[in-house]
CSV table of C-alpha atoms and ligand atoms in Angstrom, one decimal:
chain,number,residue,atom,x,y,z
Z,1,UNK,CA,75.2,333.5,81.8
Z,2,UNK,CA,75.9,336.2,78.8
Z,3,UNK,CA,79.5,336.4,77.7
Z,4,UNK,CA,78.8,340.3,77.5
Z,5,UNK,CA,80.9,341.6,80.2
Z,6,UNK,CA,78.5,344.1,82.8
Z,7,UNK,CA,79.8,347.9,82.2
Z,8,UNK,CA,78.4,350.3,84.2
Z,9,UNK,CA,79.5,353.6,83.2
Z,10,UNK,CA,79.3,357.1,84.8
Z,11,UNK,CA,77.5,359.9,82.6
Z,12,UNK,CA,78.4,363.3,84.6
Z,13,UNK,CA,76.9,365.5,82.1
Z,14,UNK,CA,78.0,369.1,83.2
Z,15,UNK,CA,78.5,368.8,86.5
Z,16,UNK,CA,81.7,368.7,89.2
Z,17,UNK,CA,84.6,371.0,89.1
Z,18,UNK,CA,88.1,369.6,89.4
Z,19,UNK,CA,87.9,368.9,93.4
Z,20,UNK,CA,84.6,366.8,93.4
Z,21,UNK,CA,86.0,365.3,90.2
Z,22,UNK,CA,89.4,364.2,91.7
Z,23,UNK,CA,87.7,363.4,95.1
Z,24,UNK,CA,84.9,361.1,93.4
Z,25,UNK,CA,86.8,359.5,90.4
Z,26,UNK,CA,89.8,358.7,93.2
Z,27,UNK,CA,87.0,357.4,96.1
Z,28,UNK,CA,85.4,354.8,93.0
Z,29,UNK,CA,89.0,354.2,91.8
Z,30,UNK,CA,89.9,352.6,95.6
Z,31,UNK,CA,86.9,350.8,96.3
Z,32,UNK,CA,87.2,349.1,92.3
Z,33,UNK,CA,91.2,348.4,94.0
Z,34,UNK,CA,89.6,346.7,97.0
Z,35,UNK,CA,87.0,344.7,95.4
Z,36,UNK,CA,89.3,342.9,92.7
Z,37,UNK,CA,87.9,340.7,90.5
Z,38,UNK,CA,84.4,342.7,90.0
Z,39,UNK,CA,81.9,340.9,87.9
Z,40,UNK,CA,81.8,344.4,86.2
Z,41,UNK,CA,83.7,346.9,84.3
Z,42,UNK,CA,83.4,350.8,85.0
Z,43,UNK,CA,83.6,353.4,83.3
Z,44,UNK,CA,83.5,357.2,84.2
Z,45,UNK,CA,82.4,360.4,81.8
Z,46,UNK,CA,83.3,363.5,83.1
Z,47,UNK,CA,83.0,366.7,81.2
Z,48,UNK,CA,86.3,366.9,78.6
Z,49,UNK,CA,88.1,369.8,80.6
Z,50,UNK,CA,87.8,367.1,83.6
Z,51,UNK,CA,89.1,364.6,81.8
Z,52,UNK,CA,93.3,365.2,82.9
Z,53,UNK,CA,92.4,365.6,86.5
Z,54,UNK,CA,90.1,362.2,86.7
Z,55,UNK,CA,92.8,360.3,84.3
Z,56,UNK,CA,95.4,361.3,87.2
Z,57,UNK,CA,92.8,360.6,89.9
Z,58,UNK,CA,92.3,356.8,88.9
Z,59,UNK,CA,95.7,355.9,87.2
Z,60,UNK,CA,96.9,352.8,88.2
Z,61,UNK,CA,93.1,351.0,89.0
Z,62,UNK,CA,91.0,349.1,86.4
Z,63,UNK,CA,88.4,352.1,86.1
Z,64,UNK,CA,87.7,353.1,82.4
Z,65,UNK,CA,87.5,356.5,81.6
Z,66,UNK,CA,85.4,358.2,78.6
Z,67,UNK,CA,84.3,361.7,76.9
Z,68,UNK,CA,81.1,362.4,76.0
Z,69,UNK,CA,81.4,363.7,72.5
Z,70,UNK,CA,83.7,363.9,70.1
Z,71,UNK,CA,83.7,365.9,67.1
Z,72,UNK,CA,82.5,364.4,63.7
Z,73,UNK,CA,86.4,365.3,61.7
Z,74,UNK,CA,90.1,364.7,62.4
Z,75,UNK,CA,90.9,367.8,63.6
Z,76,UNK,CA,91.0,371.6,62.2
Z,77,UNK,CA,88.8,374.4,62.3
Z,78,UNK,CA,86.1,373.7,64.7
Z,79,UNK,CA,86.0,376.5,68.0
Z,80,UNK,CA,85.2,374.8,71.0
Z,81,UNK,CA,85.0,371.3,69.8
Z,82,UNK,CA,87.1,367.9,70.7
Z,83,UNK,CA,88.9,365.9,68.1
Z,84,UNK,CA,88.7,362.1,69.0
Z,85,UNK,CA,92.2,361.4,68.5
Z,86,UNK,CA,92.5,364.1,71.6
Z,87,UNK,CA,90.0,362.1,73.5
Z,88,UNK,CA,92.4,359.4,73.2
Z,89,UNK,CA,95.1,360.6,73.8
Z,90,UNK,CA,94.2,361.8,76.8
Z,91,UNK,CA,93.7,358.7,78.7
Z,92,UNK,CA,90.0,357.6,77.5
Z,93,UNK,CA,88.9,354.5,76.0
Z,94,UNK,CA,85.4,355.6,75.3
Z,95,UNK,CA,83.5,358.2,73.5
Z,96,UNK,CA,79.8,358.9,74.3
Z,97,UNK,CA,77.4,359.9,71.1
Z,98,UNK,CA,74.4,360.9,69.9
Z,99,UNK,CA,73.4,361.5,74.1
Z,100,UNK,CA,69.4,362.8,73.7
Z,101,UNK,CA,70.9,365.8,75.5
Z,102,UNK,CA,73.5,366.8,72.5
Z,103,UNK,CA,70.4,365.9,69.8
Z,104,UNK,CA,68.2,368.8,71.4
Z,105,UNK,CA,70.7,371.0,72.8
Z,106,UNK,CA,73.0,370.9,69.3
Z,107,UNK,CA,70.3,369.4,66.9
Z,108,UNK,CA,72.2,366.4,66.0
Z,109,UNK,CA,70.9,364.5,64.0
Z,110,UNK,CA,71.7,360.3,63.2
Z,111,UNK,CA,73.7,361.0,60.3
Z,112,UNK,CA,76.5,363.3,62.6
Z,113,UNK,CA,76.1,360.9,65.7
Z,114,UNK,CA,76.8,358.0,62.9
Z,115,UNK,CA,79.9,360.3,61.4
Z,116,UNK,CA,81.3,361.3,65.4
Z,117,UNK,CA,81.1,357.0,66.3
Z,118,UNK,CA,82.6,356.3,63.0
Z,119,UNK,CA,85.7,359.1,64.3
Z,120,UNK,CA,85.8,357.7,67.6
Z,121,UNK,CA,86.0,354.3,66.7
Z,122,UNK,CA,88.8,355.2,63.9
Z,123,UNK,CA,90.1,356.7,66.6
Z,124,UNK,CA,90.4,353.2,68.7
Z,125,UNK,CA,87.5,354.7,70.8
Z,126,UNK,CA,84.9,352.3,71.5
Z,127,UNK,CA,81.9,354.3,70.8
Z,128,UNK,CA,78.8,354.6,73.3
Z,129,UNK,CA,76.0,355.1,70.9
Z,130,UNK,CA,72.9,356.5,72.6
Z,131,UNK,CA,69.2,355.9,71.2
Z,132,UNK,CA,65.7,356.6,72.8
Z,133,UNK,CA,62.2,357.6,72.0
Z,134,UNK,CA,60.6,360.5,73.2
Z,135,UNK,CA,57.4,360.5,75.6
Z,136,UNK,CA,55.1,361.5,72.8
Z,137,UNK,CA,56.6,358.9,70.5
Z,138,UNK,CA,56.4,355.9,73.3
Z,139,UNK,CA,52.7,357.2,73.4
Z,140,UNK,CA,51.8,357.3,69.8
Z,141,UNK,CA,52.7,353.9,69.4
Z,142,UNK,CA,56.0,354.1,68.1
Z,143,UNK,CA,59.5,353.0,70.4
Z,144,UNK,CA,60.7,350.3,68.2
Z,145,UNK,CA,60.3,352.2,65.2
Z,146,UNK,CA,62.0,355.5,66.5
Z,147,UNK,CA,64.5,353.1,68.2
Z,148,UNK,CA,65.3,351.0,65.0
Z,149,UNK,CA,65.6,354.2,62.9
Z,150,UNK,CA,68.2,355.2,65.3
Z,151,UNK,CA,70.2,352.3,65.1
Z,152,UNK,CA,69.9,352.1,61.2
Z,153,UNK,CA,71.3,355.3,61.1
Z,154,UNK,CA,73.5,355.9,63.8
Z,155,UNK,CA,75.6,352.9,63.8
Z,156,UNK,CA,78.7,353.2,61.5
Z,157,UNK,CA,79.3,350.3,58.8
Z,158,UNK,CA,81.6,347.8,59.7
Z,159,UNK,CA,81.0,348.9,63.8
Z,160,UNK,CA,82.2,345.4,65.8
Z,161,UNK,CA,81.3,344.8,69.7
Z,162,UNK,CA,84.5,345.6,70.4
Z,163,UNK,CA,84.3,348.9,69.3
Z,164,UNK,CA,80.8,349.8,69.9
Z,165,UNK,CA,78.5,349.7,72.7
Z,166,UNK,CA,74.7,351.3,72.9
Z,167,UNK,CA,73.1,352.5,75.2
Z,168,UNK,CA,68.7,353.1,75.3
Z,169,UNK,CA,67.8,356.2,76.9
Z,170,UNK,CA,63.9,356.9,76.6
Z,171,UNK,CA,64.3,360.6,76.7
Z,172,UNK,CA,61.7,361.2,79.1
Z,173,UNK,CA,63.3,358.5,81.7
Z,174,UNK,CA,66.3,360.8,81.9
Z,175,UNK,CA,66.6,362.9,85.3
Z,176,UNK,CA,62.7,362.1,85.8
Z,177,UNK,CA,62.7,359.0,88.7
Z,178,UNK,CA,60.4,357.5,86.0
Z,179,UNK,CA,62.0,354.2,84.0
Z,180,UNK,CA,59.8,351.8,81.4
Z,181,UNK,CA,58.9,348.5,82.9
Z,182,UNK,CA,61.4,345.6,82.7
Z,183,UNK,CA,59.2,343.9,80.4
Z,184,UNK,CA,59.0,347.1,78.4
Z,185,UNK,CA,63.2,347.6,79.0
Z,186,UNK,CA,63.8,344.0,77.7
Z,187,UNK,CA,61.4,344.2,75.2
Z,188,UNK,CA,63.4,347.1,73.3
Z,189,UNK,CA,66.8,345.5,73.8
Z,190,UNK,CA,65.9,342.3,72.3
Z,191,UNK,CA,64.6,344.5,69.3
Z,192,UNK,CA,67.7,347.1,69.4
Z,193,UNK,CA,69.9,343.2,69.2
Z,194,UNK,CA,67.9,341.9,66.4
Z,195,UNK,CA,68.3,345.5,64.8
Z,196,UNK,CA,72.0,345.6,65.2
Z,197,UNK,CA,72.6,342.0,63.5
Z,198,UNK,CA,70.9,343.4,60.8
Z,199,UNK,CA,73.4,346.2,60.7
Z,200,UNK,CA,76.6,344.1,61.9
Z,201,UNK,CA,75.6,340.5,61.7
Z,202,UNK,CA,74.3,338.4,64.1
Z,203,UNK,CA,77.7,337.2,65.7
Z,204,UNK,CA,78.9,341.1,66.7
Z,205,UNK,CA,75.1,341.7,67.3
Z,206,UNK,CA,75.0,338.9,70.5
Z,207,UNK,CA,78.7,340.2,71.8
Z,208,UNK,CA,77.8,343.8,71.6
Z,209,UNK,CA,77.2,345.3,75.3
Z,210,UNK,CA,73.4,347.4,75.5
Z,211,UNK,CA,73.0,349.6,78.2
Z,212,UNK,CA,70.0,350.7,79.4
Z,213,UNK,CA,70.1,354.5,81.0
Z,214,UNK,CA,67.3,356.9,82.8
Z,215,UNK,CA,66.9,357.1,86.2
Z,216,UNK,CA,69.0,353.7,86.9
Z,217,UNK,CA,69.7,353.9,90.8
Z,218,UNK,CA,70.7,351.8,93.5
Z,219,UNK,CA,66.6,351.1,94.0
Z,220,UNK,CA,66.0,349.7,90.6
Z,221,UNK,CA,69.5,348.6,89.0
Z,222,UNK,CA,69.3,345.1,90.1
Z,223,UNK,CA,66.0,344.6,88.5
Z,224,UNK,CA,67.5,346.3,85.2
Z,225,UNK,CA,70.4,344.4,85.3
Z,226,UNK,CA,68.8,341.2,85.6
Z,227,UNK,CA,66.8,341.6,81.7
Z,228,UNK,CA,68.3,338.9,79.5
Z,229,UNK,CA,69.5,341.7,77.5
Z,230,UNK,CA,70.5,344.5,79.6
Z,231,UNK,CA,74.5,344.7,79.7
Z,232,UNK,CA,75.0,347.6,82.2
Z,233,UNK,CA,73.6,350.8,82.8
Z,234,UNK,CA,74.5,354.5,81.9
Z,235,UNK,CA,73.7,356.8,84.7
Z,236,UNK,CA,73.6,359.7,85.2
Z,237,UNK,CA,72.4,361.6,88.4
Z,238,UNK,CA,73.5,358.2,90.7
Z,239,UNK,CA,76.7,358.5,89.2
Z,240,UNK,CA,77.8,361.2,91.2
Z,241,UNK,CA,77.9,360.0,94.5
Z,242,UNK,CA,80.7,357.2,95.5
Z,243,UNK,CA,78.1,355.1,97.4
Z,244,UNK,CA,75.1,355.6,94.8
Z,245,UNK,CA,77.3,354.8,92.1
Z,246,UNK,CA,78.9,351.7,93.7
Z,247,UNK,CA,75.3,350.8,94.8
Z,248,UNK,CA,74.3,350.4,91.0
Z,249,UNK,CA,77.1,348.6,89.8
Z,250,UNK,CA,77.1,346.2,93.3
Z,251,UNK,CA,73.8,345.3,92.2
Z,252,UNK,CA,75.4,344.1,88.8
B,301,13P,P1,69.8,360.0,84.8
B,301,13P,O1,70.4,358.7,85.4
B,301,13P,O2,70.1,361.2,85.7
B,301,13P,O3,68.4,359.8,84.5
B,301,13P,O4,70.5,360.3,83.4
B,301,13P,C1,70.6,359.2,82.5
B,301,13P,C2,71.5,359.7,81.4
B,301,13P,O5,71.1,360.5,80.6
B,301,13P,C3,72.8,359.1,81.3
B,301,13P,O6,73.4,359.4,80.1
């Protein structure tokens, strides 16, 4: 038994407006209540203007709440953008970066997604560093290159397991009902571990949580969960229904 503690967190991407928000972060918040003692820790990610109404909806229950980007400095001229320490303050205790859907949409590269985890964690965010290869670069032969590149460059110096978490996310797994194997899932977290203890040293490298995301649902999570070195799962389309959601991390 891994002394990694299960988190499955709740990516909800653009979606929900305050009703759905309140009415879904509230429904998970009573049934974590109820269940007690989980084997698992959960986490939701709603979009930032979401983030007051879910911190009221599950205040007072052990659900975790998180943005999903953060900006890169400390605060100051930047339209449109959310300072970490604001993340914080609000209520979260997580930051997502460097999601596959901020690299295209916003052309980040590793060096910013590196510079937003470094804020977040200075922040005393614990930073949910995404990574994933693309379909054409799974095909051409290269996933634990593209993934070890990542790593190397978007993990910040000095990043601990208490203050970093990472989730895989083959790009083309995302919203598609297609995942890798489990062979081929464990096969890249055992690489992304060996990459990090490059990075961070072996000891923070075997504590630090790796979450596996794309197309996770109730159907396939207890398969996922199962790899020696799957810690959780970040999901995104099952995270938006109480019983899919609870499904996933039941399966846990
Ligand atoms: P789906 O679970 O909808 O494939 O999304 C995964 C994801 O991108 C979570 O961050």
């Amino acid at each position: 038994m891994s002394a990694r503690r299960t988190l499955i967190a709740g990516n909800w991407k653009m979606n929900m407006l305050s009703a759905d928000a309140k009415a879904l972060a509230g429904g998970l918040a009573e049934k974590l209540n109820v269940a007690g003692d989980a084997n698992f820790e959960m986490l939701v990610c709603p979009p930032a203007i979401l983030i007051p109404v879910v911190a009221d909806a599950i205040s007072g229950s052990a659900m975790q709440l998180g943005s999903q980007d953060n900006h890169m400095n400390e605060k100051g001229a930047h339209t449109g953008d959310t300072a970490a320490a604001q993340v914080k303050d609000a209520g979260c205790g997580y930051a997502i970066v460097g999601h596959s859907e901020r690299r295209t949409d916003h052309g980040e590269s590793d060096e910013t997604v590196k510079a937003k985890a470094a804020s977040a964690q200075a922040n005393g965010l614990t930073a949910v560093i995404c990574i994933g290869e693309t379909e054409a670069e799974r095909d051409a032969g290269k996933t634990l290159d593209v993934n070890g590149s990542q790593i190397a460059g978007s993990v910040p110096d000095g990043s601990t397991a208490a203050n970093t978490v990472i989730a895989y996310e083959p790009v083309w797994a995302i919203g598609t009902g297609r995942t890798p194997t489990t062979d081929e899932v464990q096969e890249v977290h055992a690489f992304i571990r060996a990459e990090l203890a490059k990075k961070i040293g072996q000891d923070e490298a075997d504590k630090t949580r790796i979450l596996y995301g794309g197309s996770m649902n109730p159907g396939n999570a207890k398969d996922l969960l199962a790899l020696a070195d799957v810690d959780g799962g970040l999901i995104g389309g099952a995270s938006l229904k109480v019983d899919d959601f609870w499904a996933v991390a039941e399966s846990a």
